[in-house]
Amino acid sequence: MAGGTASSQHSSPHSTRASAEHTRSPAKARLTKAAPVQTHDRQPSLPYLEPFEQSQPTLQDLKREHALRDQFGMPSPPLPVPPAFAPSHSRPSSRDRSRPGTPSSLAGSAAGTGSGGSRPSTPTIHLNGQHSMALTTPSKTAEKEKKNGWFRKGSKGEVKPMGPTAWIAGTPQKITYDAEILLQAQPVPELWNEMDGNCFVYLYPRESGRGPSFKVDSAIFASSPVLSKMAFGESPGSPAQNWPLDAKMQRLSVNDQAGTMSSASSQDSRGRYSTFSTSSADPVHLSMPLKLDASPLDDLQTLIDFRNFFAFLCGQSIVATEKRHTLFQIFMTLASILKGHDFSNFDGSTYGEVANGSFDAYVQELGLADVRASRERTIEGIILGERMKNVLLYNEAFTHAVGKLEDLTGSKNAKFALISTISQQRLGRAAMDLEKRTASIRLILNDFEFPAIFSGIMISKVAEERKEGVRFDAWKDGFFGMRKWYLATLKQRYGDWPPKAKSKKNDLETSGLQRIVLQDLYRDLSEIYDLLVDRVHLTTRSVDGIDHEGAREESTMRALRAVLSEYDLSSPPVKPPIPFDLPMLPTLRSTRPDFGTGDKKKDLKAISKKLKDDEIAAISRACLNPDAPLSPFVSGFRDMEKRAMHGCNIAELVDLRVGQWIFLYAVLQALPMLACDAPGLHYTQGVEYFLCEPPRSGVPWADPERAATAGGRRAWYAVGEAGDVVSLPSDVVEHGVEGIYRRSHCWVMAERWAARDPGMSTKLHQQEATNAHDLSNGHGGRGLGDVPPVPPIHGMLHANGAREGSLPRAHQRNNSLMMGLEPLPLPPGFAPENGHGSRNSSVERPKSSHNVDANKTFDAILGEVGGKGKKGRKK
């Protein structure tokens, strides 16, 4: 009896009522311990994993409760109304080990069902007017007799659960989460921000007399006009709850340029979430209008859903239940809550900075974007990317889905129908484009046959270069010698070519020219390219095949560039020329410094004379880049070249190197369209399907009318140094032919090599702009699509004005275009007036002498400029 009396004196008013004859104990403090101090820094997904254990109230706790009641304006009834849920605290199942405060009747019942004094039991749910449901841990026998569903009936008719009621999601093991705190409307530790929190969140109606469950920074829901209105219009005891919305918004103080706030702590937290803060004088009270009149389990699920909602905004761990036990189900619920409360940024592309940034962190931390090994997760990734308005997840899942679309549609997964119609259509178009690319690659690389190379100047008998001594037949021999060696190397590596899956020499799962195989090819030949390339002389070719300095080049270089241009233009899409497109050629000057400076007859005799092996080795070393990495593949190439050079003269060494270079160039130019992955992907290792088709034309959840008006996601680019700007679809610029090749190895290395010389870097950018301009005029097939051509820079004149009229129009534009497209760092939603502007800088750029009409096409503008020029010449 003594123990029972002590237990009654310290029991909580929220503990389970046992029976009618049990004596009710005095009310206990609502806040059982001091709220944890917490910042807005994102925590890992495993905080507060131990169940929230109550302690006995102290005098300070009682005083604090009294102060909180006065602050919140809450009445102090002698005894609160019994809640619909009243689960008891976890306690040992042994009667004599039950802690004080546990009714003796419950301890006795626990003793009859427990398996030991150390096993904690789960909460008991009481229904008004019904028998209690004991949520107990299943025994070993019950685990062997599992059935589908949450509950099963025992031999005596009692209901038992299959596992914990709630647990931390995204963990290898089910770590139990104590949902009892939500049922009792007690402060949730991980969502009680004592330092920066200024908003008390109530999950139960205010008239129920229950206190807040969360204390958070009100800035986390600043993107929701619904919650903002509810929070700032329902402060208890404040006349502001009846103010109009405009008057309430006047209470918000806009941050000045210095970023000053009412306090240092609020500045740090709200500065990451929004551009305004609430007045620091009064706390904010947000009462969520939850419907808790359903079944006990549905009500518990509702409480956990909204607990997850605020935990999501604060960056805390997510809780799963048997009803929503997957991350897909949980985040789909969160997406519905975000949409239902009108979360949005300024243009509706996301749910706001806080929600989008938080979901980005969940995507990375929980690995939601890693969809490589699961077709279902790929479908779920696209759906979640759309519902959560998250570009990071959507791009990753979409790109993976295109590569394995046939498997996705063949799986007959019902979730595929949840993907929006726009995304399904874009998936189909991207898959068709991918099939065209792969068919083109198979036609070339199955046998490494390039008929276009030997159908132009290479077989011409009247070519001017042939008359000047260029030996095209020797180039052809060098080409086929390189082809023969490379095919033998690949067959030795993979067992066969094209490779066959599950061979003794490879561990591939997909036969044929798949992604891993093509990337291996590109990596091999990129190493040879770095070894042989001339890093001093930039190409003089443009994408339309014109060599602008061909007349001044030596006949061998001019002929080689003509062959390479014919190949680049031979099949769609038209390929832009590699910035450094020439090899380092062998020369006698590397071993004979006086060669070419003395008697010409002596030089001609030296050219036709066979060289010794030691001199050949010295000449060969002199025409290689010493900083190129020496891999096994490179070593094999050098051994093959050494054998082929034996007994050759210097002219034959040059022909051999040129033939090898033509083969190398042809394969390197064929691979980027498939071997270069789309930008922004994080999970690519080990993937055998292609990842080169990212989503285009903007996000599918954007406003259709706004997207149609804007033509998709567009960006502003500076054109030249005249200050002109042009708006282009950014996804077309990034994912067009020019954008794909610019991300490939040869262009990346060209940027690195040209950066050492400012003059060379400027020239390189000019050539890239010329190529982008030519592709936009239709030379690139599907390259830049219908992007309008870039306007010429005013004031640029042709070097030879007399021949201007005879040049092709595209060539005239190339000569006038001397600088490329430079992205402008403009804020989202900002557009220069009339499509013309200049960048903000301390020194303004000179403005163009002609104004650009935004309603006219570039062809019309250029036509007018050309017409004015012709009239002027007539006068």
Coordinates of C-alpha atoms in Angstrom, one line a residue, residues 188-380:
V188 CA 9.0 17.3 -28.9
P189 CA 12.7 17.7 -28.1
E190 CA 14.0 17.7 -31.6
L191 CA 11.5 20.3 -32.7
W192 CA 11.7 22.6 -29.6
N193 CA 14.1 25.4 -30.5
E194 CA 14.5 27.4 -27.4
M195 CA 17.2 29.7 -28.8
D196 CA 15.8 30.8 -32.1
G197 CA 12.2 29.5 -32.0
N198 CA 9.5 32.2 -31.9
C199 CA 6.5 30.2 -33.0
F200 CA 4.6 27.7 -30.8
V201 CA 2.8 25.0 -32.8
Y202 CA -0.2 23.3 -31.4
L203 CA -1.4 20.0 -32.8
Y204 CA -4.6 19.9 -30.7
P205 CA -7.4 22.5 -30.6
R206 CA -6.7 25.4 -28.3
E207 CA -9.9 24.8 -26.4
S208 CA -8.7 21.4 -25.3
G209 CA -6.3 23.1 -22.9
R210 CA -3.2 21.3 -24.2
G211 CA 0.1 23.1 -24.8
P212 CA 2.3 23.4 -27.8
S213 CA 4.2 20.5 -29.3
F214 CA 6.8 22.4 -31.2
K215 CA 8.7 25.6 -30.9
V216 CA 10.2 26.6 -34.3
D217 CA 11.3 29.7 -36.2
S218 CA 8.4 31.1 -38.0
A219 CA 10.6 31.8 -41.0
I220 CA 10.5 28.1 -42.0
F221 CA 6.9 28.6 -43.2
A222 CA 7.4 32.1 -44.7
S223 CA 6.8 30.7 -48.2
S224 CA 3.3 29.6 -47.1
P225 CA 0.7 32.4 -47.1
V226 CA -1.8 30.0 -45.5
L227 CA 0.3 29.2 -42.4
S228 CA 1.6 32.8 -42.2
K229 CA -1.9 34.1 -42.0
M230 CA -2.9 31.4 -39.4
A231 CA 0.2 32.2 -37.3
F232 CA 0.1 36.0 -37.3
G233 CA -3.6 36.2 -37.0
E234 CA -4.4 33.9 -34.1
S235 CA -2.1 35.1 -31.3
P236 CA -4.0 34.5 -28.0
G237 CA -4.9 37.6 -26.1
S238 CA -3.7 39.9 -28.8
P239 CA -6.0 42.3 -30.7
A240 CA -3.9 41.6 -33.8
Q241 CA -5.8 38.5 -34.5
N242 CA -8.6 40.5 -36.0
W243 CA -6.3 42.8 -38.0
P244 CA -6.6 42.8 -41.8
L245 CA -3.8 41.0 -43.7
D246 CA -2.2 44.3 -44.8
A247 CA -2.0 45.5 -41.2
K248 CA -0.4 42.2 -40.1
M249 CA 2.2 42.4 -42.8
Q250 CA 3.3 45.8 -41.5
R251 CA 4.5 44.0 -38.4
L252 CA 7.2 42.4 -40.6
S253 CA 10.5 44.2 -40.7
V254 CA 12.4 44.0 -44.0
N255 CA 16.2 43.3 -43.6
D256 CA 18.3 46.3 -44.5
Q257 CA 21.4 46.0 -46.7
A258 CA 23.6 45.5 -43.7
G259 CA 21.5 42.6 -42.7
T260 CA 20.8 43.9 -39.2
M261 CA 18.2 42.1 -37.1
S262 CA 16.6 42.5 -33.7
S263 CA 19.0 39.9 -32.3
A264 CA 22.1 38.0 -33.3
S265 CA 20.5 34.7 -33.0
S266 CA 17.5 35.5 -35.1
Q267 CA 19.8 37.0 -37.8
D268 CA 21.6 33.7 -38.2
S269 CA 18.6 31.6 -38.5
R270 CA 16.2 33.7 -40.5
G271 CA 18.9 34.9 -42.8
R272 CA 18.9 31.4 -44.3
Y273 CA 15.2 31.1 -44.7
S274 CA 13.6 34.4 -45.7
T275 CA 14.2 38.1 -46.2
F276 CA 11.9 39.2 -43.4
S277 CA 11.5 38.5 -39.7
T278 CA 8.7 38.8 -37.2
S279 CA 8.8 41.3 -34.5
S280 CA 10.9 40.0 -31.6
A281 CA 8.5 41.3 -28.9
D282 CA 5.6 38.9 -29.2
P283 CA 5.7 35.1 -29.7
V284 CA 3.7 33.6 -32.5
H285 CA 1.1 30.9 -32.0
L286 CA 0.2 28.5 -34.8
S287 CA -2.7 26.1 -34.1
M288 CA -2.9 23.4 -36.8
P289 CA -6.5 22.5 -37.7
L290 CA -6.1 18.8 -37.6
K291 CA -9.0 16.4 -37.7
L292 CA -8.6 13.9 -34.9
D293 CA -12.0 12.3 -34.8
A294 CA -11.1 9.2 -36.8
S295 CA -9.9 5.9 -35.5
P296 CA -7.0 5.9 -33.0
L297 CA -4.5 4.6 -35.5
D298 CA -5.6 7.2 -38.1
D299 CA -5.3 10.0 -35.6
L300 CA -1.9 8.8 -34.6
Q301 CA -0.9 8.8 -38.2
T302 CA -2.1 12.3 -38.7
L303 CA 0.0 13.5 -35.7
I304 CA 3.1 11.8 -37.1
D305 CA 2.5 13.2 -40.6
F306 CA 2.5 16.8 -39.3
R307 CA 5.4 16.0 -36.9
N308 CA 7.2 14.9 -40.1
F309 CA 6.1 18.1 -41.8
F310 CA 7.7 20.4 -39.3
A311 CA 10.7 18.1 -38.9
F312 CA 11.2 18.3 -42.7
L313 CA 11.2 22.1 -42.6
C314 CA 13.7 22.1 -39.7
G315 CA 15.9 19.4 -41.2
Q316 CA 15.3 16.8 -38.6
S317 CA 14.8 13.0 -38.9
I318 CA 11.7 11.6 -40.5
V319 CA 9.5 9.0 -38.7
A320 CA 7.9 6.0 -40.4
T321 CA 4.9 3.9 -39.5
E322 CA 3.4 0.7 -40.7
K323 CA 1.0 2.6 -42.8
R324 CA 3.7 4.8 -44.3
H325 CA 6.8 2.8 -44.0
T326 CA 8.7 3.8 -47.2
L327 CA 10.4 7.1 -47.9
F328 CA 8.3 7.4 -51.0
Q329 CA 5.0 7.3 -49.1
I330 CA 6.3 9.7 -46.5
F331 CA 7.5 12.4 -49.0
M332 CA 4.4 12.0 -51.1
T333 CA 2.4 12.9 -47.9
L334 CA 4.7 15.9 -47.3
A335 CA 4.3 17.0 -50.9
S336 CA 0.5 17.0 -50.3
I337 CA 0.9 19.1 -47.1
L338 CA 3.2 21.6 -48.8
K339 CA 0.8 21.9 -51.7
G340 CA -2.3 22.1 -49.5
H341 CA -0.7 25.0 -47.6
D342 CA 0.3 26.9 -50.8
F343 CA 4.1 26.8 -50.3
S344 CA 5.7 28.5 -53.2
N345 CA 8.6 30.7 -54.3
F346 CA 8.1 33.8 -56.4
D347 CA 7.5 32.0 -59.7
G348 CA 6.0 28.7 -58.5
S349 CA 9.0 26.6 -59.6
T350 CA 9.7 25.3 -56.1
Y351 CA 8.0 25.2 -52.7
G352 CA 10.2 27.9 -51.4
E353 CA 13.8 28.2 -50.4
V354 CA 13.4 26.4 -47.1
A355 CA 11.5 23.4 -48.4
N356 CA 13.6 23.0 -51.5
G357 CA 16.9 23.3 -49.7
S358 CA 15.8 20.8 -47.0
F359 CA 14.6 18.3 -49.6
D360 CA 18.0 18.6 -51.4
A361 CA 19.7 17.6 -48.2
Y362 CA 17.3 14.6 -47.7
V363 CA 18.0 13.5 -51.3
Q364 CA 21.7 13.5 -50.7
E365 CA 21.6 12.1 -47.1
L366 CA 19.1 9.3 -47.8
G367 CA 20.3 8.5 -51.3
L368 CA 17.0 9.1 -52.9
A369 CA 18.7 9.9 -56.2
D370 CA 20.6 6.6 -56.4
V371 CA 18.2 4.8 -58.7
R372 CA 20.8 2.7 -60.5
A373 CA 19.8 -0.7 -59.3
S374 CA 16.0 -0.4 -59.1
R375 CA 13.4 0.3 -61.7
E376 CA 10.8 1.1 -59.1
R377 CA 13.1 3.6 -57.4
T378 CA 13.7 5.2 -60.8
I379 CA 9.9 5.7 -61.3
E380 CA 9.5 6.9 -57.7

